[in-house]
Coordinates of C-alpha atoms and ligand atoms in Angstrom, one line a residue:
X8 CA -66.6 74.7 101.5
X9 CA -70.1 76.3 101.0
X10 CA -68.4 79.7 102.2
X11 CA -65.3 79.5 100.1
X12 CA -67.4 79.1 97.6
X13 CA -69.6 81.5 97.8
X14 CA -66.2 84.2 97.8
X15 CA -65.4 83.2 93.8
X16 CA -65.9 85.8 91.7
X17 CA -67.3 83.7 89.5
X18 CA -69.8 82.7 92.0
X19 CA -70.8 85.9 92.8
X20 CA -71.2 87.5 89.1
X21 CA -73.6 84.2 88.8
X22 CA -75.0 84.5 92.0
X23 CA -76.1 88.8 91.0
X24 CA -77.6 87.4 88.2
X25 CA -79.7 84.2 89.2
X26 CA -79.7 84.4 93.0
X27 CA -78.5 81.0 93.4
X28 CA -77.4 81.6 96.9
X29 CA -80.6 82.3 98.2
X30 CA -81.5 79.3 96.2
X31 CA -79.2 76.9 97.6
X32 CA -79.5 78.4 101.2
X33 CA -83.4 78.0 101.5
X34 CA -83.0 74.4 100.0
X35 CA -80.0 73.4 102.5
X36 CA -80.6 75.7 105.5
X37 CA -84.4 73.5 106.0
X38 CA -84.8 73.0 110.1
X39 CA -85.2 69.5 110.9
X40 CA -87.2 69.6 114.3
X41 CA -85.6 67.2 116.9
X42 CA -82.0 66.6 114.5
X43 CA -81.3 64.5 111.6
X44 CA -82.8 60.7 111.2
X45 CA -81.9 57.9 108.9
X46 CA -85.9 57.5 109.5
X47 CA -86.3 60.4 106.5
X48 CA -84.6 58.8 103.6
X49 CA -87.0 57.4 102.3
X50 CA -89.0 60.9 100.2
X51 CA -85.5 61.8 99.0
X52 CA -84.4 57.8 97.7
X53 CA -87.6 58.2 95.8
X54 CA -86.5 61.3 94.0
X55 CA -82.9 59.8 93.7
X56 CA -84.7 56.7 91.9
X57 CA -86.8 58.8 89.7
X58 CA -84.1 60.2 88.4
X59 CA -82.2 56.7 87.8
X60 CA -85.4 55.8 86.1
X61 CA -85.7 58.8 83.6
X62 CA -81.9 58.1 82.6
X63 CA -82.1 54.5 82.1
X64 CA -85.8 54.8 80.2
X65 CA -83.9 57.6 77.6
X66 CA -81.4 55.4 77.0
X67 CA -84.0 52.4 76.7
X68 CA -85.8 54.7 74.3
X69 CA -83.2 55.4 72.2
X70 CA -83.7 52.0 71.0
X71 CA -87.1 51.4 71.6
X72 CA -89.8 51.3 68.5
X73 CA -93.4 51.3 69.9
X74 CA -95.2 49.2 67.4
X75 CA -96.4 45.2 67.6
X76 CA -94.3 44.2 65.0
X77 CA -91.0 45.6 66.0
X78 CA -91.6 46.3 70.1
X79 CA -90.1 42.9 71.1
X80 CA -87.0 42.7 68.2
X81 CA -85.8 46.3 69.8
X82 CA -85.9 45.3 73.2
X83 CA -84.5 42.3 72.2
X84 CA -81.8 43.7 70.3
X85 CA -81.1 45.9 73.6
X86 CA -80.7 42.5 75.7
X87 CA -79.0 40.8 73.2
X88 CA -76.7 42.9 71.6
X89 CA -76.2 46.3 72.5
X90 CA -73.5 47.1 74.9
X91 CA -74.6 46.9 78.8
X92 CA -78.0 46.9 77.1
X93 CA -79.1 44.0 79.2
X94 CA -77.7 45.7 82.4
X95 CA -79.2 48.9 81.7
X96 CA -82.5 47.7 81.0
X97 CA -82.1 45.5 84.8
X98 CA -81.4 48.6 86.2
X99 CA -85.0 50.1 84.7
X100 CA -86.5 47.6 85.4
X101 CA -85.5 46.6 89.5
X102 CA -85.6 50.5 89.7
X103 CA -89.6 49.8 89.4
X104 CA -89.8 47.5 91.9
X105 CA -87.5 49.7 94.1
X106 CA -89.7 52.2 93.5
X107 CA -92.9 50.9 94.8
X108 CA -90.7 49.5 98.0
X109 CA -89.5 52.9 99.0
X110 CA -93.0 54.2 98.3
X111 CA -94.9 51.8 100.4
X112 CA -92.4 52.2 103.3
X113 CA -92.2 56.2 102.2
X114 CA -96.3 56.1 102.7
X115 CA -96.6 54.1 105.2
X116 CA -94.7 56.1 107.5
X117 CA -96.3 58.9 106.8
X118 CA -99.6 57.4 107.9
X119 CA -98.4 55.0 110.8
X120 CA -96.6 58.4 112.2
X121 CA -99.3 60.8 111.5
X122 CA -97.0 63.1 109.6
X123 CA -99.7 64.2 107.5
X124 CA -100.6 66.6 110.2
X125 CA -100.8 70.1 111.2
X126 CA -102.0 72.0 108.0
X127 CA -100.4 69.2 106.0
X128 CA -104.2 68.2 103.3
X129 CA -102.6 69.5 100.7
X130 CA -98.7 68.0 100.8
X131 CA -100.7 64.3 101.7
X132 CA -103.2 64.4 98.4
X133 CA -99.9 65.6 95.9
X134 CA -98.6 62.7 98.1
X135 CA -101.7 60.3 96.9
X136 CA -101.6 61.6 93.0
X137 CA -98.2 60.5 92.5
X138 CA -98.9 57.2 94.3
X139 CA -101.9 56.8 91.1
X140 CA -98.9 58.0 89.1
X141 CA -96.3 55.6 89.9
X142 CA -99.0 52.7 89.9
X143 CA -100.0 53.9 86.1
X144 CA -96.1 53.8 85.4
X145 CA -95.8 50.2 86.3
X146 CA -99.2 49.3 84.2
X147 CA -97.4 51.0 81.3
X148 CA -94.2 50.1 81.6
X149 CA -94.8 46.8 81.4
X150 CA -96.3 46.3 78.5
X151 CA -93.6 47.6 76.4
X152 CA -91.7 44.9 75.9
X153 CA -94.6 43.0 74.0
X154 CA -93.5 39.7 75.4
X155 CA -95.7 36.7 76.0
X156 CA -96.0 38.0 79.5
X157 CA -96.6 41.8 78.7
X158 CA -99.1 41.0 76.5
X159 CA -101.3 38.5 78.7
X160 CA -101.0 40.6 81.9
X161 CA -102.2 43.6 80.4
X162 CA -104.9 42.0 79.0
X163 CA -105.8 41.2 81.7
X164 CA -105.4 44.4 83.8
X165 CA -107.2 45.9 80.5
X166 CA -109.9 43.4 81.2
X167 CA -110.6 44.4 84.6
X168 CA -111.0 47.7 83.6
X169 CA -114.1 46.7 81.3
X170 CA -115.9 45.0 84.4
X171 CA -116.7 48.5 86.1
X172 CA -119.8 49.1 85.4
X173 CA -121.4 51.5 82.8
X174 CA -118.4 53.0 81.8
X175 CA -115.6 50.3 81.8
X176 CA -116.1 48.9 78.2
X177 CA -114.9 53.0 77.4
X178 CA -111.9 52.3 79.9
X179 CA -111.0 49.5 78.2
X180 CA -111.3 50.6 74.8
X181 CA -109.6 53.7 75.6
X182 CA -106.8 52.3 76.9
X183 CA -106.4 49.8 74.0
X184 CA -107.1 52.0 71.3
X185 CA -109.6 49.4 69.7
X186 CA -111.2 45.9 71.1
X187 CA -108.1 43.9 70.6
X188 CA -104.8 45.1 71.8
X189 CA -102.2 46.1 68.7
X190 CA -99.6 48.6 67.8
X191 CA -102.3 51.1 69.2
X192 CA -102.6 50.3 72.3
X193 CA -98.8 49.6 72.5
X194 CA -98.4 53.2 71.1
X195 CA -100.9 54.6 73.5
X196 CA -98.8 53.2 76.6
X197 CA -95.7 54.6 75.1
X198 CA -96.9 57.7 75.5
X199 CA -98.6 57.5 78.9
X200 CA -95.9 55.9 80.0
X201 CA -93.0 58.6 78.2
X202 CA -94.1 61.8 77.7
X203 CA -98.0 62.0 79.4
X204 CA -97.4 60.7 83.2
X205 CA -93.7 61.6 83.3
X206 CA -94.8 65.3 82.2
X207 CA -97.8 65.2 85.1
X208 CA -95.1 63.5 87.7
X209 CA -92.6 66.5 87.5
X210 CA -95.3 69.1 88.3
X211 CA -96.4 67.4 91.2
X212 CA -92.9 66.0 92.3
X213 CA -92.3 69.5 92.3
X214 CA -95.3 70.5 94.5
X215 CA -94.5 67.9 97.0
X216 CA -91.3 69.1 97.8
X217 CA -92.9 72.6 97.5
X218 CA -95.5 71.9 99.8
X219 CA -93.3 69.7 102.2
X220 CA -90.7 72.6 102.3
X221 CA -93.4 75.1 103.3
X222 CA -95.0 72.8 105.9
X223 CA -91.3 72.4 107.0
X224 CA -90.3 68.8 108.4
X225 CA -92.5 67.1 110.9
X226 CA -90.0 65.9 113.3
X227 CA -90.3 62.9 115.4
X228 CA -93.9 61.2 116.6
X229 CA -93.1 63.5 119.9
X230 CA -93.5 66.8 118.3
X231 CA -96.1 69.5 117.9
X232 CA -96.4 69.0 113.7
X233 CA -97.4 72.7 113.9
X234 CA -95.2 74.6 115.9
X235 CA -92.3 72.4 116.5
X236 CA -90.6 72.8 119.9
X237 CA -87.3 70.4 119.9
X238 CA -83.9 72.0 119.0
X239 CA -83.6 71.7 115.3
X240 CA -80.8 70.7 112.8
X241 CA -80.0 71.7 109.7
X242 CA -81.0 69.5 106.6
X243 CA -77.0 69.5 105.8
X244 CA -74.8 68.3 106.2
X245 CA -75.9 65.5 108.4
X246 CA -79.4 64.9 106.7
X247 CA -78.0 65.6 103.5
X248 CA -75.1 62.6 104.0
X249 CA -77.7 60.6 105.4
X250 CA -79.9 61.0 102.2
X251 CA -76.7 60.0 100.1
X252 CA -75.5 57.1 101.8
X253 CA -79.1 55.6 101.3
X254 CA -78.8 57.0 97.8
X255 CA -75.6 54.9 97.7
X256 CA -76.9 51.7 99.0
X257 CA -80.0 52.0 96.2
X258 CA -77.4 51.9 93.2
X259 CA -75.2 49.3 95.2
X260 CA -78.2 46.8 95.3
X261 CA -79.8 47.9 92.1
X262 CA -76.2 47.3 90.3
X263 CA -75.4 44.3 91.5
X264 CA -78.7 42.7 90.8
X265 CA -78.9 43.9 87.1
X266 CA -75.3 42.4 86.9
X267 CA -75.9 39.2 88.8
X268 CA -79.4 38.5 87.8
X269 CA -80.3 40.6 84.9
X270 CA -83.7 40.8 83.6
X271 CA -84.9 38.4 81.2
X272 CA -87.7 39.0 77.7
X273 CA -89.9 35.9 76.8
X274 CA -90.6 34.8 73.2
X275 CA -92.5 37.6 71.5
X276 CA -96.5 37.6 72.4
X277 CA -98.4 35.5 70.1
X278 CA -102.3 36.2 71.0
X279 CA -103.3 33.4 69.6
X280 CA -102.1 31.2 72.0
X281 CA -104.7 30.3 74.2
X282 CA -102.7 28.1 77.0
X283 CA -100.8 31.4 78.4
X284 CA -101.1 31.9 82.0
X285 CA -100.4 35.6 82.7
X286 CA -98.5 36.9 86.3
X287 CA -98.2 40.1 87.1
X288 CA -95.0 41.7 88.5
X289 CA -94.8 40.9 92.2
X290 CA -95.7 44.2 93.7
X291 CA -99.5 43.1 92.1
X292 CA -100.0 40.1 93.1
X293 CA -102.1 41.3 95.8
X294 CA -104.3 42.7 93.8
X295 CA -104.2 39.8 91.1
X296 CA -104.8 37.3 93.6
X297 CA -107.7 39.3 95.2
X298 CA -109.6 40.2 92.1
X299 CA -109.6 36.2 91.6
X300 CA -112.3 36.6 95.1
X301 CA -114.6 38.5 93.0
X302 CA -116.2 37.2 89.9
X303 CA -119.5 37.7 88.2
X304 CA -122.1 40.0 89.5
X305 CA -119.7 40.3 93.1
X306 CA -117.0 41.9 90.5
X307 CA -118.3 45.4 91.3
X308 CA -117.9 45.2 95.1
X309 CA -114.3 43.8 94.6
X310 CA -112.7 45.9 91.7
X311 CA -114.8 49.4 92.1
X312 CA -116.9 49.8 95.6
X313 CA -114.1 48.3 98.3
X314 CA -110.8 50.0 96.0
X315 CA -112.8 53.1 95.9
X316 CA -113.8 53.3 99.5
X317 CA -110.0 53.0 100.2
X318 CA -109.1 55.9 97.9
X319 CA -111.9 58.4 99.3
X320 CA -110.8 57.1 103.1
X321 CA -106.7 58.0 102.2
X322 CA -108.2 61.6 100.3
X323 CA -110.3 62.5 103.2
X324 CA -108.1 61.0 105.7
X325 CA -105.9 64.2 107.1
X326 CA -109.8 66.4 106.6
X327 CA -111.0 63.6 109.3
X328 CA -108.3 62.9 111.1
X329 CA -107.7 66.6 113.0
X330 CA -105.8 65.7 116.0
X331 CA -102.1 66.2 116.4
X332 CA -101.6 63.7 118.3
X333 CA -99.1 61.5 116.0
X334 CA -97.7 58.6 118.4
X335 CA -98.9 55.4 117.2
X336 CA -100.4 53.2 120.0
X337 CA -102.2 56.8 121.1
X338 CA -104.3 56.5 117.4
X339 CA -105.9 52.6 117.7
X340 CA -107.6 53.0 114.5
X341 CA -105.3 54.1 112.1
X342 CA -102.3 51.8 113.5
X343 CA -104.6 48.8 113.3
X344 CA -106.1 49.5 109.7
X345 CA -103.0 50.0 108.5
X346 CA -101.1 46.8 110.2
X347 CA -104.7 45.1 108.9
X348 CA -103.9 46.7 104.8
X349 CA -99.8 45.1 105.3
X350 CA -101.2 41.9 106.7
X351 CA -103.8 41.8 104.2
X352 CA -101.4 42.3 100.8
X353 CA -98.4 39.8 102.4
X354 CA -101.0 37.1 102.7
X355 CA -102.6 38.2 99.0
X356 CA -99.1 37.6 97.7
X357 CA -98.2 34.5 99.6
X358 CA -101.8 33.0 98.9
X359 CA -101.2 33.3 94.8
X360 CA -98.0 31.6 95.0
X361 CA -99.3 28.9 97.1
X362 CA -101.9 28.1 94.8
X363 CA -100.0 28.2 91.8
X364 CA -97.4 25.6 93.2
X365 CA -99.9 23.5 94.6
X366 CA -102.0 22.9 91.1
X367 CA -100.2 20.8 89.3
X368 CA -101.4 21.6 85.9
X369 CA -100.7 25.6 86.6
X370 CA -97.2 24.9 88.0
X371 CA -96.8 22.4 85.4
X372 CA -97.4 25.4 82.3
X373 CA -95.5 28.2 84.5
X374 CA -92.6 26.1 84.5
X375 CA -93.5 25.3 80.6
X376 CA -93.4 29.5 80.4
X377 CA -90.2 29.8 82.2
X378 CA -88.2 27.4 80.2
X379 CA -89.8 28.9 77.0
X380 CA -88.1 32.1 78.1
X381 CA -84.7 30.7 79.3
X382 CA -84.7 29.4 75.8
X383 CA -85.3 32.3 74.4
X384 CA -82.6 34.1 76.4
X385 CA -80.4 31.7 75.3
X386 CA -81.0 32.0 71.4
X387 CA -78.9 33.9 69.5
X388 CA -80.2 37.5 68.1
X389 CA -81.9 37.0 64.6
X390 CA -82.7 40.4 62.6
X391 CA -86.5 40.1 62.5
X392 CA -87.5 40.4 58.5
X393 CA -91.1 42.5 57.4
X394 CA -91.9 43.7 54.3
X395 CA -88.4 44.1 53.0
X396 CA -86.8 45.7 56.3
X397 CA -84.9 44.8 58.9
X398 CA -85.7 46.9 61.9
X399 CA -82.6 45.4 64.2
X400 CA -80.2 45.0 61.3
X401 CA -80.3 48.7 60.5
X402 CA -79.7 49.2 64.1
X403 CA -76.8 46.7 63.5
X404 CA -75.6 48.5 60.4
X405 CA -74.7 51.6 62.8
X406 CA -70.9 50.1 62.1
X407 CA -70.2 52.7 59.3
X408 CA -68.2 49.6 57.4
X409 CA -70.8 47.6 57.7
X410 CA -73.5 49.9 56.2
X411 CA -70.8 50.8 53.4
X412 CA -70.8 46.7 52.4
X413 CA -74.5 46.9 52.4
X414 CA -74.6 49.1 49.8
X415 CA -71.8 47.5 47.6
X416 CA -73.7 44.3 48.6
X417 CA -76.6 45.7 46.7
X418 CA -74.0 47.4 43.8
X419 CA -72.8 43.5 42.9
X420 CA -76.0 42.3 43.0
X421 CA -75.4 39.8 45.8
X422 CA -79.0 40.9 46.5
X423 CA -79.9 39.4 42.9
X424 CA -79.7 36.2 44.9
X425 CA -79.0 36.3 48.6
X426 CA -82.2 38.9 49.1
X427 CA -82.3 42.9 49.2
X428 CA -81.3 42.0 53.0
X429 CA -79.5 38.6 52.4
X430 CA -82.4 36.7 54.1
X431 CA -81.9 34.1 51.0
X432 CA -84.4 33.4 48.4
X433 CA -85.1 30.4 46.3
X434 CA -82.2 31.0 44.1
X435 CA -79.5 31.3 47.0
X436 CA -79.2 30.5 50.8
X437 CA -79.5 33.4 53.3
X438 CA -76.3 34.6 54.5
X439 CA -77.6 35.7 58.1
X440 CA -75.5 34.0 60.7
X441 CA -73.2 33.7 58.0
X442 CA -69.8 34.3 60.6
X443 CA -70.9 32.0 62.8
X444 CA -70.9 29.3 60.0
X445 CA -67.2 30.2 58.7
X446 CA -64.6 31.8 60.1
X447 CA -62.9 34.6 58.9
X448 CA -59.9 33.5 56.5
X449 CA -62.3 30.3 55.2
X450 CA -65.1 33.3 54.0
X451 CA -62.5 35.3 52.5
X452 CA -61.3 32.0 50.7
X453 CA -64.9 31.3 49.7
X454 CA -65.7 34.6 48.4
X455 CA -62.8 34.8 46.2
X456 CA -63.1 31.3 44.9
X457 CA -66.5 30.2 45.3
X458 CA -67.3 26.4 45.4
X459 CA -68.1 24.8 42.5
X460 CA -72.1 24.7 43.9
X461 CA -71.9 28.2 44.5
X462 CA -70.5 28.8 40.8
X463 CA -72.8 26.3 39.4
X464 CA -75.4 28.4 41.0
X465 CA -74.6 31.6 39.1
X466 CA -71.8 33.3 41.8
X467 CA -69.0 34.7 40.1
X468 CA -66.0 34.9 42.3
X469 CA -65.6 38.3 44.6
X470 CA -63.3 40.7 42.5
X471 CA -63.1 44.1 44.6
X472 CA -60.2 46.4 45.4
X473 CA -59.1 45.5 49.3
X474 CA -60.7 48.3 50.9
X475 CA -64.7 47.6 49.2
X476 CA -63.8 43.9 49.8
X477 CA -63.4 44.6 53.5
X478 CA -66.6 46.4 53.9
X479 CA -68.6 43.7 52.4
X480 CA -67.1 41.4 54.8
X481 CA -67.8 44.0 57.6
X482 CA -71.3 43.6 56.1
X483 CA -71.6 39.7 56.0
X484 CA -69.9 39.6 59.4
X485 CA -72.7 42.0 61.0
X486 CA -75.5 39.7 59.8
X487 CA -76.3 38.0 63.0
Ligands
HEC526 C1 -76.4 34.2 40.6 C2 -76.7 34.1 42.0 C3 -75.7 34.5 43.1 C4 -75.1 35.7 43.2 C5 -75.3 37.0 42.3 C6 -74.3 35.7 44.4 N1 -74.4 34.5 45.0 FE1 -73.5 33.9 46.7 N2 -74.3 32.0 46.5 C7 -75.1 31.6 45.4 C8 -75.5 30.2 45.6 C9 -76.4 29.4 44.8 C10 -74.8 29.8 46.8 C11 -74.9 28.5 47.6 C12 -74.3 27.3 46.9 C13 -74.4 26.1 47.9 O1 -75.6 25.7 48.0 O2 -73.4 25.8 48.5 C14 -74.1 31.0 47.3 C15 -73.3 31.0 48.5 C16 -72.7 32.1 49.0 C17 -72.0 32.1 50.2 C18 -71.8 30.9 51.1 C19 -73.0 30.8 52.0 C20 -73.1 29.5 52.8 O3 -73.9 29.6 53.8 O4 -72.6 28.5 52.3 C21 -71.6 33.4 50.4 C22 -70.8 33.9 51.6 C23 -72.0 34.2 49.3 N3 -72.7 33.3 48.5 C24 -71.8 35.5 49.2 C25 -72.2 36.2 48.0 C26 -71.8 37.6 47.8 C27 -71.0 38.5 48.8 C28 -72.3 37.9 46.6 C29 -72.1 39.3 45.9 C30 -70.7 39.6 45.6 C31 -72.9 36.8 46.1 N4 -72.9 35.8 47.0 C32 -73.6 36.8 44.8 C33 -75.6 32.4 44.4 C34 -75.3 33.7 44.2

């Protein structure tokens, strides 16, 4: 196909003027020493994950308003109302946790197999950066939705921060844009989270594959990561089918989750309420549970001497480690350090859900949480009113007949009465929610002849020509 291809004349006037074939030829052409493996998915489900996560987040954006007042109303509009909102924000959000998965597993085999080998320093520390990158997307991301538990965990994770010493309570404030957290420090994650990290992840995404191109593939534990001497295979097809079948399975699982178990948004966060019991997202538990080992003047050792000896043994790691011997049970110490580092974070994890179920007054206020948010979830959509505007119900009023009625709303002076946004005021009820109350023929009945408590209160029957009529009804009808 490739070859037929190529032969358009099309193709070739492109190909004169770009040199796409080349292009193409050097990406596909790669030598895999020892064959294709489903054991090298896992680098190229990342980048296919990445890019499910930058089209899900623009569409998540598209809605999105970073600021305390209207953060959680948007993102609850996106749940609530917005076609395959819900679903598309699952997706987003499982395609986090998929991400860190296929990362662990992506950098773990890299380590357990020595495949940072053989002139590979360079390749291993863009490797480590985007790790820090994808760990500061998490942090980010999850604040956004400024939900009960958005707002607690990051004030935590915020917290921690201020115990390093000297320069933490500059951390902290940094991050939050102030002492207190607030529309600044909600604005400040936005952009780390949109434009600042994302912009830093493409340049070194780029220089991974770069650098892992150059190095070429590693091959199997067997081979010399230098010069490779097993017969090699081309990356496609078989690699390349291999990549997209795994590819495949990702949406498969990620789809049917966000459509079978689609994530839900607690009650907006309220920092006053002092009985909150923040939880991370699974993937830091570990870390929550072990940072509960270190308090007081031991804090140091826990959150900035033992993390930091980690990070400067991974950066010096393939400088120390100059062998190219890569079969596991031939390198003692980096096998058992590493199964000691899995061991270590399954039984972190484990340990903080034990001892939340087993205190009964902590299980007793999770569960409190958890219905909180079920009910919450289960509560219709109401436009949130400030100052005069409603953020969701302009989103609503993207129904063209809808925003017409508004305005003749305004023309008859409904608003005189029912509010500049029909929220009510003393003189006449709101008129939000005012479908679900009557249904369609019993609201047109209404309208034109009004009760004798609505004409005792002032209302004059609706007189309009058909077509206004209908778009004030369109109007009423979108004020859920
Ligand atoms: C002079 C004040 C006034 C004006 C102007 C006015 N209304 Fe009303 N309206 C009322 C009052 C008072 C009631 C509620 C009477 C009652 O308690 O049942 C009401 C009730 C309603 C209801 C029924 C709400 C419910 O929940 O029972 C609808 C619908 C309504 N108005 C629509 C409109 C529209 C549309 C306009 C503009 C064409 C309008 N009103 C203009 C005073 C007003």
């Amino acid at each position: 196909m490739r070859v037929q291809l190529k032969n358009a004349p099309f193709m070739r006037w492109f190909d004169k003027r770009t040199g796409i074939f080349h292009l193409t030829d050097e990406a596909l052409d790669e030598p895999i020493p020892g064959g294709a493996r489903w054991a090298y998915i896992f680098g190229s489900g990342l980048l296919y994950i990445l890019l499910s996560q930058i089209v899900t987040g623009i569409f998540l954006a598209m809605y999105y308003v970073a600021s305390a007042d209207h953060a959680h109303t948007t993102v609850e509009y996106i749940v609530k109302q917005v076609t395959a909102g819900s679903f598309l924000r699952s997706l987003h959000s499982y395609g986090s946790s998929a991400m860190i998965v296929t990362l662990v597993v992506h950098m773990g085999q890299t380590y357990f197999f020595g495949s940072y080998k053989g002139r590979r320093e360079i390749l291993w520390l863009s490797g480590l950066v985007l790790f820090a990158m994808i760990i500061g997307m998490a942090f980010t991301g999850y604040l956004l939705p400024w939900d009960q538990k958005a707002y607690f965990a990051t004030a935590v994770g915020t917290n921690i921060a201020g115990e390093v010493p000297f320069i933490g309570e500059w951390i902290k404030e940094l991050m939050r844009g102030g002492t207190e957290m607030g529309t600044l420090t909600l604005s400040r994650f936005f952009v780390a989270h949109v434009f600042l990290i994302p912009a830093c992840m493409f340049a070194f995404v780029g220089a991974h594959i770069f650098l892992f191109r150059k190095a070429g593939s590693a091959g199997p534990i067997s081979e010399d990561p230098i010069e490779p001497k097993q017969k090699t295979e081309q990356f496609y097809p078989k690699q390349v089918i291999m990549d997209v079948v795994f590819a495949t399975v990702l949406v498969g699982t990620l789809g049917l989750l966000s459509y079978l178990s689609p994530v839900d948004l607690g009650p907006k966060a309220n920092p006053a309420d002092t009985s909150f019991l923040p939880r991370p997202e699974w993937y830091y538990l570990p870390i929550f549970q072990w940072l509960k080992y270190w308090n007081g003047a031991s804090a140091i050792i826990g959150i900035v001497i033992i993390p930091g000896i980690i990070a400067a043994f991974l950066v010096a790691l393939p400088f120390m480690d100059r062998k190219l011997e890569r079969r596991p049970w031939k390198r003692p110490v980096t096998s058992f350090s590493f199964a000691i580092v899995i061991c270590a974070l399954i039984f972190l994890g484990w340990q903080s859900g034990h001892e939340d179920a087993s205190d009964p007054a902590v299980a007793k206020q999770l569960a409190k949480q958890s219905e909180e948010t079920a009910a919450f979830m289960k509560a219709p959509f109401v436009p949130e009113l400030s100052g005069g505007t409603l953020v969701a119900q302009n989103a609503a009023l993207a129904d063209p007949q809808a925003a017409l009625g508004k305005k003749i709303f305004g023309d008859n002076s409904c608003d005189g009465c029912h509010g500049e946004n029909a929220e009510g005021t003393d003189k006449a009820p709101k008129l939000i929610g005012v479908s679900a109350k009557f249904d369609h023929d019993k609201l047109v009945a209404l309208l034109k002849s009004p009760t004798k408590k609505m004409l005792d209160g002032g209302m004059d029957p609706v007189d309009l020509p058909d077509d206004q009529f209908n778009q004030l009804l369109a109007y009423l009808t979108s004020l859920k």
